[in-house]
Every structure is written in C-alpha cells, then in structure tokens.
Coordinates of C-alpha atoms in Angstrom, one line a residue:
M1 CA -46.4 15.1 -10.0
K2 CA -46.4 12.5 -12.7
S3 CA -43.3 10.9 -14.0
Q4 CA -42.7 8.8 -17.1
S5 CA -40.0 6.9 -15.3
V6 CA -40.6 4.1 -12.8
S7 CA -40.8 6.3 -9.6
R8 CA -40.0 5.1 -6.2
R9 CA -43.6 5.5 -5.2
R10 CA -44.8 3.3 -8.1
F11 CA -42.2 0.8 -7.1
L12 CA -43.5 0.8 -3.5
Q13 CA -47.0 0.4 -4.7
S14 CA -46.2 -2.6 -6.9
S15 CA -44.2 -4.1 -4.1
A16 CA -47.3 -4.0 -1.9
V17 CA -45.5 -2.2 0.9
A18 CA -46.9 1.3 0.6
S19 CA -49.2 0.7 3.6
A20 CA -46.3 0.2 6.0
P21 CA -44.1 3.3 5.8
F22 CA -42.0 2.4 8.8
I23 CA -40.4 -0.6 7.0
L24 CA -40.2 0.8 3.5
P25 CA -37.0 0.1 1.6
S26 CA -34.7 3.2 1.5
G27 CA -32.7 4.7 -1.3
I28 CA -35.3 4.3 -4.0
W29 CA -35.1 7.3 -6.3
S30 CA -36.9 9.0 -9.1
A31 CA -36.4 11.8 -11.5
K32 CA -36.7 15.3 -10.1
I33 CA -39.9 17.3 -10.4
K34 CA -40.0 19.1 -13.7
P35 CA -40.4 22.9 -13.7
N36 CA -44.0 23.0 -14.7
D37 CA -45.2 19.9 -12.8
K38 CA -47.7 20.4 -10.0
I39 CA -46.4 19.5 -6.6
S40 CA -48.9 17.5 -4.4
V41 CA -48.6 18.2 -0.7
G42 CA -50.1 16.6 2.3
F43 CA -50.3 18.3 5.7
I44 CA -49.9 16.6 9.1
G45 CA -51.1 18.3 12.2
M46 CA -53.6 21.0 11.4
G47 CA -53.2 23.5 14.3
I48 CA -52.6 27.2 13.9
Q49 CA -49.0 26.7 12.4
N50 CA -49.9 24.3 9.7
R51 CA -53.0 26.1 8.8
G52 CA -50.8 29.1 8.0
L53 CA -48.4 26.9 6.1
Q54 CA -51.2 25.4 4.2
R55 CA -52.4 28.8 3.0
R56 CA -48.8 29.7 2.0
F57 CA -48.2 26.5 0.1
M58 CA -51.6 26.9 -1.7
G59 CA -50.6 30.4 -2.7
D60 CA -48.3 28.8 -5.2
K61 CA -50.2 28.0 -8.4
N62 CA -48.0 24.9 -8.9
V63 CA -48.9 23.4 -5.5
V64 CA -52.0 21.3 -4.7
C65 CA -53.1 20.4 -1.2
V66 CA -54.4 16.9 -1.6
A67 CA -54.6 15.5 1.9
V68 CA -54.7 16.6 5.6
S69 CA -54.2 14.6 8.8
D70 CA -55.1 15.5 12.3
C71 CA -56.4 13.5 15.4
D72 CA -59.1 16.2 16.0
T73 CA -62.1 15.9 13.7
T74 CA -63.0 19.6 13.6
R75 CA -59.4 20.7 12.8
R76 CA -59.1 17.9 10.2
N77 CA -62.4 18.8 8.4
A78 CA -61.7 22.6 8.6
A79 CA -58.4 22.1 6.8
R80 CA -60.0 19.9 4.2
D81 CA -62.7 22.5 3.6
T82 CA -60.0 25.2 3.2
A83 CA -58.3 23.2 0.4
N84 CA -61.6 22.3 -1.3
K85 CA -62.7 25.9 -1.3
R86 CA -59.4 27.0 -2.8
Y87 CA -59.6 24.6 -5.7
D88 CA -63.4 24.5 -6.0
N89 CA -63.6 20.7 -5.7
N90 CA -63.9 18.0 -3.1
D91 CA -60.6 16.3 -3.8
C92 CA -58.8 16.9 -0.5
K93 CA -58.9 13.7 1.7
T94 CA -58.7 13.5 5.4
Y95 CA -56.9 11.0 7.7
V96 CA -56.8 10.4 11.4
D97 CA -53.6 8.3 11.1
F98 CA -50.8 10.2 9.4
R99 CA -49.4 6.9 8.1
E100 CA -52.3 6.5 5.7
L101 CA -51.5 9.9 4.2
I102 CA -47.8 9.1 3.9
A103 CA -48.6 5.8 2.2
R104 CA -50.2 7.5 -0.8
D105 CA -48.0 7.3 -3.9
D106 CA -49.4 10.5 -5.4
I107 CA -48.1 12.9 -2.7
D108 CA -44.7 14.5 -3.4
A109 CA -44.2 16.3 0.0
V110 CA -45.6 16.6 3.4
S111 CA -45.7 19.6 5.8
I112 CA -45.4 18.5 9.4
A113 CA -46.5 20.8 12.2
T114 CA -47.3 18.5 15.0
P115 CA -46.0 18.7 18.6
D116 CA -42.2 18.3 18.8
H117 CA -42.4 14.7 20.1
W118 CA -43.9 13.6 16.8
H119 CA -41.5 15.3 14.4
A120 CA -38.8 12.7 13.9
I121 CA -41.1 9.7 13.7
Q122 CA -43.2 11.4 11.0
T123 CA -40.3 12.8 9.1
I124 CA -38.4 9.5 9.0
A125 CA -41.6 7.7 7.9
A126 CA -42.2 10.3 5.2
V127 CA -38.7 10.2 3.6
N128 CA -38.7 6.4 3.8
S129 CA -41.9 6.4 1.7
G130 CA -40.6 8.7 -0.9
K131 CA -41.7 12.1 0.2
D132 CA -39.8 15.4 0.7
V133 CA -40.5 17.1 4.0
Y134 CA -41.1 20.6 5.3
C135 CA -41.0 20.1 9.1
E136 CA -41.5 22.7 11.7
K137 CA -38.7 23.5 14.2
P138 CA -37.3 22.1 16.4
L139 CA -36.7 19.3 14.0
T140 CA -36.5 16.7 16.8
H141 CA -37.3 16.0 20.4
N142 CA -33.9 14.6 21.4
V143 CA -30.3 14.1 20.2
H144 CA -30.8 10.5 19.1
E145 CA -33.7 11.6 16.8
S146 CA -31.5 14.3 15.2
V147 CA -28.9 11.7 14.3
E148 CA -31.5 9.3 12.8
V149 CA -33.3 12.1 10.8
M150 CA -29.9 13.0 9.2
K151 CA -29.3 9.4 8.3
A152 CA -32.8 8.8 6.9
V153 CA -32.8 12.0 4.7
K154 CA -29.3 11.2 3.4
K155 CA -30.2 7.5 2.7
N156 CA -33.3 8.4 0.8
K157 CA -31.8 11.4 -1.0
A158 CA -34.8 13.4 0.2
I159 CA -35.2 17.2 0.4
L160 CA -35.9 18.5 3.9
Q161 CA -36.6 22.1 5.0
T162 CA -36.7 22.9 8.7
G163 CA -39.1 25.6 9.7
S164 CA -36.3 27.8 11.2
M165 CA -37.5 30.5 8.8
Q166 CA -35.3 33.4 10.1
R167 CA -32.7 32.3 7.6
S168 CA -35.1 33.6 4.9
S169 CA -35.1 37.1 6.5
R170 CA -32.6 39.6 5.3
E171 CA -31.7 41.1 8.7
F172 CA -30.5 37.8 10.0
R173 CA -28.4 37.0 6.9
V174 CA -26.8 40.4 7.0
A175 CA -26.0 40.1 10.7
C176 CA -24.3 36.7 10.1
E177 CA -22.4 38.0 7.1
L178 CA -21.1 40.9 9.2
V179 CA -19.9 38.4 11.8
R180 CA -18.5 35.9 9.3
N181 CA -16.5 38.6 7.5
G182 CA -14.9 39.9 10.6
V183 CA -16.6 43.3 10.8
I184 CA -16.8 43.1 14.6
G185 CA -13.4 41.4 14.9
K186 CA -12.9 38.1 16.6
V187 CA -16.1 36.8 18.3
E188 CA -15.6 36.5 22.0
R189 CA -19.1 35.6 23.1
T190 CA -22.7 35.3 21.9
A191 CA -26.1 35.4 23.5
V192 CA -29.7 34.4 22.8
N193 CA -32.7 35.9 24.6
V194 CA -35.2 33.1 24.7
G195 CA -37.3 31.7 27.4
P196 CA -36.9 28.8 29.9
P197 CA -36.3 25.1 29.5
G198 CA -39.0 22.6 29.5
V199 CA -40.7 21.4 32.7
P200 CA -42.4 18.2 33.7
C201 CA -46.0 18.0 32.8
D202 CA -48.3 18.1 35.9
L203 CA -51.5 19.1 34.3
K204 CA -54.8 17.9 35.7
K205 CA -56.9 15.4 33.8
E206 CA -60.0 16.9 32.0
K207 CA -63.1 15.3 30.5
L208 CA -62.4 14.2 26.9
E209 CA -65.3 15.0 24.6
P210 CA -65.8 13.0 21.4
G211 CA -64.0 13.9 18.3
L212 CA -60.3 13.7 19.4
D213 CA -58.2 10.5 19.2
W214 CA -56.2 11.2 22.4
G215 CA -54.0 8.2 21.9
K216 CA -52.8 9.4 18.6
W217 CA -52.1 12.9 20.0
I218 CA -49.9 11.3 22.7
G219 CA -48.3 8.9 20.3
P220 CA -44.7 8.1 21.4
G221 CA -45.0 10.2 24.6
P222 CA -46.0 9.0 28.0
M223 CA -49.8 8.4 28.3
R224 CA -51.6 10.9 30.6
G225 CA -55.2 12.1 30.9
Y226 CA -56.5 14.7 28.4
S227 CA -55.7 18.3 28.9
S228 CA -57.0 21.2 26.9
V229 CA -53.7 23.0 27.7
L230 CA -51.9 20.4 25.6
S231 CA -54.5 20.1 22.8
P232 CA -57.3 22.7 22.7
R233 CA -60.3 21.3 21.0
G234 CA -61.2 22.3 17.5
V235 CA -59.9 25.1 15.4
H236 CA -58.2 27.6 17.7
G237 CA -56.2 30.8 17.2
H238 CA -53.3 30.4 19.6
F239 CA -50.1 28.2 20.0
P240 CA -50.9 25.6 22.6
N241 CA -48.7 25.2 25.6
W242 CA -47.6 21.6 25.1
R243 CA -44.3 23.2 24.0
N244 CA -43.6 24.1 27.6
Y245 CA -43.6 20.5 28.8
K246 CA -40.5 18.3 28.4
E247 CA -42.5 15.2 27.6
Y248 CA -43.9 16.8 24.4
G249 CA -41.7 19.8 23.7
G250 CA -38.6 21.4 25.1
G251 CA -39.7 24.7 26.6
M252 CA -38.7 28.0 25.0
V253 CA -35.1 26.7 24.8
C254 CA -36.3 24.5 22.0
D255 CA -39.2 26.5 20.7
W256 CA -37.5 29.8 20.3
G257 CA -33.9 28.4 20.6
A258 CA -34.5 26.7 17.3
H259 CA -34.7 30.2 15.8
M260 CA -32.2 32.1 17.8
I261 CA -29.5 29.5 18.5
D262 CA -29.9 28.6 14.8
I263 CA -28.7 32.1 13.9
V264 CA -25.8 31.9 16.3
N265 CA -24.7 28.6 14.6
W266 CA -25.0 30.4 11.2
G267 CA -23.0 33.4 12.4
L268 CA -20.3 31.3 13.8
G269 CA -20.1 29.0 10.8
V270 CA -20.8 25.8 12.7
D271 CA -23.8 24.4 10.8
D272 CA -22.2 21.0 10.5
S273 CA -21.1 20.7 14.1
G274 CA -22.6 23.1 16.7
P275 CA -21.4 23.5 20.3
V276 CA -18.7 21.4 21.9
G277 CA -19.9 21.8 25.5
T278 CA -22.2 23.4 28.1
I279 CA -21.8 25.2 31.4
P280 CA -24.7 25.1 33.9
A281 CA -26.1 28.2 35.7
E282 CA -24.9 28.8 39.2
N283 CA -28.3 28.2 40.7
P284 CA -29.5 24.6 40.1
K285 CA -33.1 25.9 39.9
A286 CA -32.3 28.7 37.5
M287 CA -34.3 29.0 34.2
K288 CA -31.7 31.1 32.5
G289 CA -27.9 31.7 32.7
A290 CA -26.6 28.4 31.4
Q291 CA -24.2 28.5 28.5
L292 CA -23.4 26.6 25.4
V293 CA -19.7 26.5 24.5
Y294 CA -18.4 26.6 20.9
A295 CA -14.9 25.8 19.6
G296 CA -12.3 28.3 20.7
N297 CA -14.1 28.6 24.0
V298 CA -16.7 31.0 22.7
P299 CA -19.8 30.9 25.0
L300 CA -23.4 31.4 24.2
M301 CA -25.2 33.0 27.1
H302 CA -28.9 32.0 27.5
G303 CA -31.3 34.6 28.6
T304 CA -29.6 37.9 27.6
G305 CA -29.3 40.3 24.7
M306 CA -31.6 41.0 21.8
G307 CA -32.7 37.8 20.0
S308 CA -29.3 36.7 18.7
S309 CA -26.2 38.7 19.6
F310 CA -22.5 38.6 18.7
Y311 CA -19.9 40.4 20.7
G312 CA -16.4 40.8 19.1
T313 CA -13.1 42.4 19.8
E314 CA -14.1 45.4 17.5
G315 CA -17.8 45.7 18.1
R316 CA -21.1 43.9 18.2
V317 CA -24.1 42.8 16.2
E318 CA -27.5 42.2 17.6
C319 CA -30.6 41.0 15.6
H320 CA -34.2 40.1 16.1
R321 CA -37.2 40.0 13.8
G322 CA -37.4 43.3 12.0
R323 CA -34.5 44.7 14.1
I324 CA -30.7 44.8 13.7
G325 CA -27.9 46.9 15.2
L326 CA -24.2 47.2 14.3
W327 CA -21.8 48.9 16.8
L328 CA -18.1 49.4 16.2
G329 CA -16.5 50.0 19.6
E330 CA -19.2 51.7 21.5
K331 CA -20.4 53.7 18.5
F332 CA -23.7 52.8 17.0
I333 CA -23.2 52.6 13.2
A334 CA -26.4 51.5 11.6
G335 CA -29.6 49.6 12.1
R336 CA -33.0 49.7 13.7
T337 CA -33.0 48.3 17.3
G338 CA -36.4 49.3 18.5
G339 CA -39.9 50.0 17.2
D340 CA -39.1 53.3 15.6
K341 CA -41.1 53.2 12.3
N342 CA -39.3 56.3 11.1
I343 CA -36.2 54.2 10.6
N344 CA -36.3 52.2 7.3
L345 CA -35.0 48.8 7.9
G346 CA -34.3 48.2 4.3
K347 CA -32.2 51.3 4.0
E348 CA -30.2 50.4 7.1
L349 CA -29.5 47.0 5.7
D350 CA -28.5 48.6 2.4
K351 CA -26.0 50.8 4.3
M352 CA -24.5 47.8 6.1
E353 CA -24.1 45.9 2.9
S354 CA -22.7 48.7 0.8
E355 CA -20.3 50.0 3.5
Y356 CA -19.1 46.8 5.2
L357 CA -20.0 43.9 2.9
K358 CA -19.3 45.2 -0.6
D359 CA -16.2 43.0 -0.9
A360 CA -17.2 40.3 1.5
K361 CA -15.4 37.0 1.0
V362 CA -18.2 35.1 2.9
K363 CA -21.6 35.3 1.2
L364 CA -24.3 33.2 2.8
Y365 CA -27.2 31.4 1.3
R366 CA -29.9 33.9 0.1
S367 CA -33.5 33.0 0.5
S368 CA -36.3 35.6 0.7
S369 CA -39.1 33.2 1.4
H370 CA -38.9 29.9 3.2
I371 CA -41.6 27.8 1.4
P372 CA -40.6 28.9 -2.2
D373 CA -37.0 28.0 -1.2
F374 CA -38.2 24.5 -0.3
L375 CA -40.3 24.1 -3.4
N376 CA -37.4 25.2 -5.6
S377 CA -35.1 22.7 -3.9
M378 CA -37.7 20.0 -4.6
R379 CA -37.2 20.8 -8.3
T380 CA -33.5 21.3 -8.4
R381 CA -32.6 18.6 -5.7
K382 CA -30.2 21.0 -4.2
K383 CA -30.3 21.5 -0.4
P384 CA -32.6 24.3 0.9
C385 CA -31.5 27.0 3.3
T386 CA -32.4 25.0 6.5
H387 CA -31.8 21.5 5.4
E388 CA -31.7 18.4 7.6
I389 CA -28.1 18.9 8.9
I390 CA -28.8 22.5 9.9
G391 CA -32.1 21.6 11.5
A392 CA -30.7 18.6 13.4
R393 CA -27.5 20.4 14.6
T394 CA -29.6 23.4 15.9
A395 CA -31.9 20.9 17.6
I396 CA -29.0 19.2 19.2
A397 CA -27.7 22.5 20.6
C398 CA -31.1 23.1 22.1
H399 CA -31.3 19.6 23.6
L400 CA -27.8 19.9 25.2
L401 CA -28.8 23.3 26.8
N402 CA -31.9 21.7 28.2
Q403 CA -30.0 18.7 29.6
T404 CA -27.6 21.1 31.3
Y405 CA -30.6 22.7 33.1
Y406 CA -32.3 19.3 33.8
N407 CA -29.2 17.8 35.3
H408 CA -27.2 20.9 36.4
T409 CA -24.0 19.6 35.1
A410 CA -21.3 20.7 32.6
I411 CA -21.1 18.7 29.4
K412 CA -18.3 18.2 26.9
W413 CA -19.7 17.2 23.6
N414 CA -18.2 15.4 20.6
P415 CA -20.2 16.6 17.5
K416 CA -18.4 14.2 15.2
K417 CA -19.5 11.2 17.1
N418 CA -22.7 12.8 18.4
T419 CA -22.0 11.6 22.0
F420 CA -20.7 12.9 25.2
A421 CA -16.9 13.4 25.6
S422 CA -17.6 13.8 29.4
G423 CA -20.2 14.9 31.8
G424 CA -23.3 13.3 30.3
D425 CA -25.3 10.1 30.5
P426 CA -26.2 8.3 27.3
K427 CA -29.8 8.0 28.4
W428 CA -30.1 11.8 28.1
L429 CA -29.8 11.4 24.4
T430 CA -33.0 9.6 23.8
R431 CA -36.3 8.8 25.5
D432 CA -38.6 5.9 26.3
Y433 CA -41.0 5.5 23.4
R434 CA -44.6 4.3 24.1
G435 CA -46.2 1.3 22.5
E436 CA -45.6 0.7 18.8
W437 CA -43.5 3.9 18.3
D438 CA -39.7 4.0 18.1
V439 CA -36.9 5.8 16.4

C-alpha cells in the first residue's frame, strides 16, 4: 500500500530505527488504506495453519503475499514458492528471523501462526513497527502478555484480529443472540467440552538435522533438546503437539478453549471483562471438572456439553461447528445437533431467527468470513469481530482455568485491575523469558 502522506513506516525508515522493532516509537499513524489499494502481507510461522491462511489471504485479489518467515528452511521455501507461483514472479522474500520481516516498511499486515509462546512477542513487535496483525488463537501465553498486547494495540491504533474464527460462523452468532435476548431465560450455568490443560514437557531429545534453527523455535521458552513432536521437520500435514505442553502452549484448555470459552464470553456479554473467579476440580489430579465463575455466580463447567452450552431458567442452547440446538423446557425446538445430513442447518437457523429473534434488541457483530472481516477493518479502521480485547480476555479466561488446574486452588479475579483479588500468586500471571526475549 502506497500513501501520499508521510506514513509511520516512512518515518521509521528515515529515523533509522526500522531494524529494531522492539524499541520503535509508538503511536505513529498514517492514513487508512484506500479501497482499491493492494494490501501487502507477511506471514510468520509457516506450519499447516499459516499455509492455510496464506492461501485464504492470497485468494483476495487486493492482497499480495510479499514475505514469509520460518525457522525451518523447507517450510520457509515452500511458502515462498506458493506465493511466487500464485503471482508468477519471484518477489516473495524469506526470513529466518521474523524481526527482519517486520522491519520492512512496505508490509501492511502480518499473519502470525507460530506456537503460542511466541504470539505476544511477535504481535507487540509488529504493531510497534506499524503493522496490523492477524494472530492465531490463543492470542497470548499468559495473563501478563494479554494485558501488554491490549496496551500495545491501543497505543499504536493498530487493527488486530484474533483467529477465534467461530465468531464468523452463523450458528455461533445465532446461539449467542438467543442467549443474549433471553430466549432461554436467565442463564444459570454454562459449559465447554474441550480437552485437558497443558502438561510439563518431558520429551526425549532427538538428533537435530540441518535446516532448522532450533534456538529460534524455542525463542522465549525454556531451552531443551530438539523433539520432532514439538517441531516436525519440513512441510507436514498435521497440527504438532507443542500445544499440549505448558512451556509452549496451554493444552486443549487454551487451544480449543480459545474457541469455545470465547463463545461463552460472547453469549454472556462479557467481552470486556470475562470471568471473576475459578473453582478447582475435586480431584487435584483431574484434567476436567474445574470451573470458571462469571458475575452473578454463573459457572462455566469444563469438560461437559456440546462445544459451548448455555443452560437457562426456560431452556438451553448448545452449539458446535455445524451444529446447534435450542430447547425450551425439555422440548427440542430447532437445530441440528448431530451429523444428520437430512437436516438443513441454514433452514434451522432461519427458523430460530424468524421465530425467536425477529424483534431482537441485541444484535451481535455479523461476519461471514474471518479474513475478509480483518481486511475490511484495515481499510475502515473499525475494530474487527475478534479484536485485541476479545482475544486477550478470552486468553485470560483460558489461563485462569489452567492455573486452577496447575495449582488446585480457587481464584477470585479482578478483571478491571487484571490481578488476583484472592487465591492467586502474581508469578502465575507471567513466565521467565529466555535470553533477549521479554514482554
């Protein structure tokens, strides 16, 4: 994107600081991207997730993939070749160190799909150097990072979209509108059916073949020997299991909780706050059964239900991808709750909206596709459907649930101050960062 005004990127370049994104001045602003301007995007972390995002971004004729970064040579070059084949040129550049990509003043946005322990560092660096950010969920690796990401995005007036893409699916929006408009009465409890919390990494060291900068994969995390479980070599077609280990991810509580807990936050209308406490499972070794607690003493039960579920005084709503069900009392009203292909999901959603939401007072953000929503926000400078506050608050909820498992204790949480009211230790809010890395 070219601008006739003095852009923040041109300012950075002329100030000779573009090569040091961690200390760039904040708050430098430029005109919004014009409707017909091409948007230049760089991609950081070229595993299976970002390869999919790369294809989706490049499907927009007004988007150009100009750079890719990955610590694995094969993944890096494969992503470059995908872009160059798409545009029939050799313009896409590759970087081992993401900071070199971020320092470029001709890049408008970055798509980040690295392991969780990298998200906040790369996001903050990107917005500090004038980029908008699409970052995969969970947005952060700990509570402290969530707070700092919110601060950095606000300070730089950046656009950030979190990859909690269920908010761009109609069944989840309709479910939350049913709840928000009182169709099931007063919500008494909620539930999410996602997997266990993270566990300590105890993987055995393997031989590291050439072509992977292991130190850059580890980054701010604790150094350990190479494991193909954490980072399979080359281009692979699965989601690696680094996400199961607390040093680099947050288990399924964070990985899928960033989807399903996000929907509970949306349905309860607490995007700017989240839960106010936690209750541990009875068994200190349990991997499910702990609870988040929301204002009004509304619990979220971990490990039960269908995806995201809401139970009210007059009925219940359950939803998952491609599935939704509405019950009033014990009577099933509408929806598709299983894999019955004879039930048309669209028609069931039409029925719910026409019969129960026709005069709805609460109408939620409508997005039919997550990446176009982000690109549109880049042009309008209006917040997208899963902006930084939503992503950070959902991540905080996941982190609090994990801490309840890790420490088997009840927590009272102050979302205004982003600290414990009781029951927690401040060291649980952050981590020890290795070497040069910090947040």
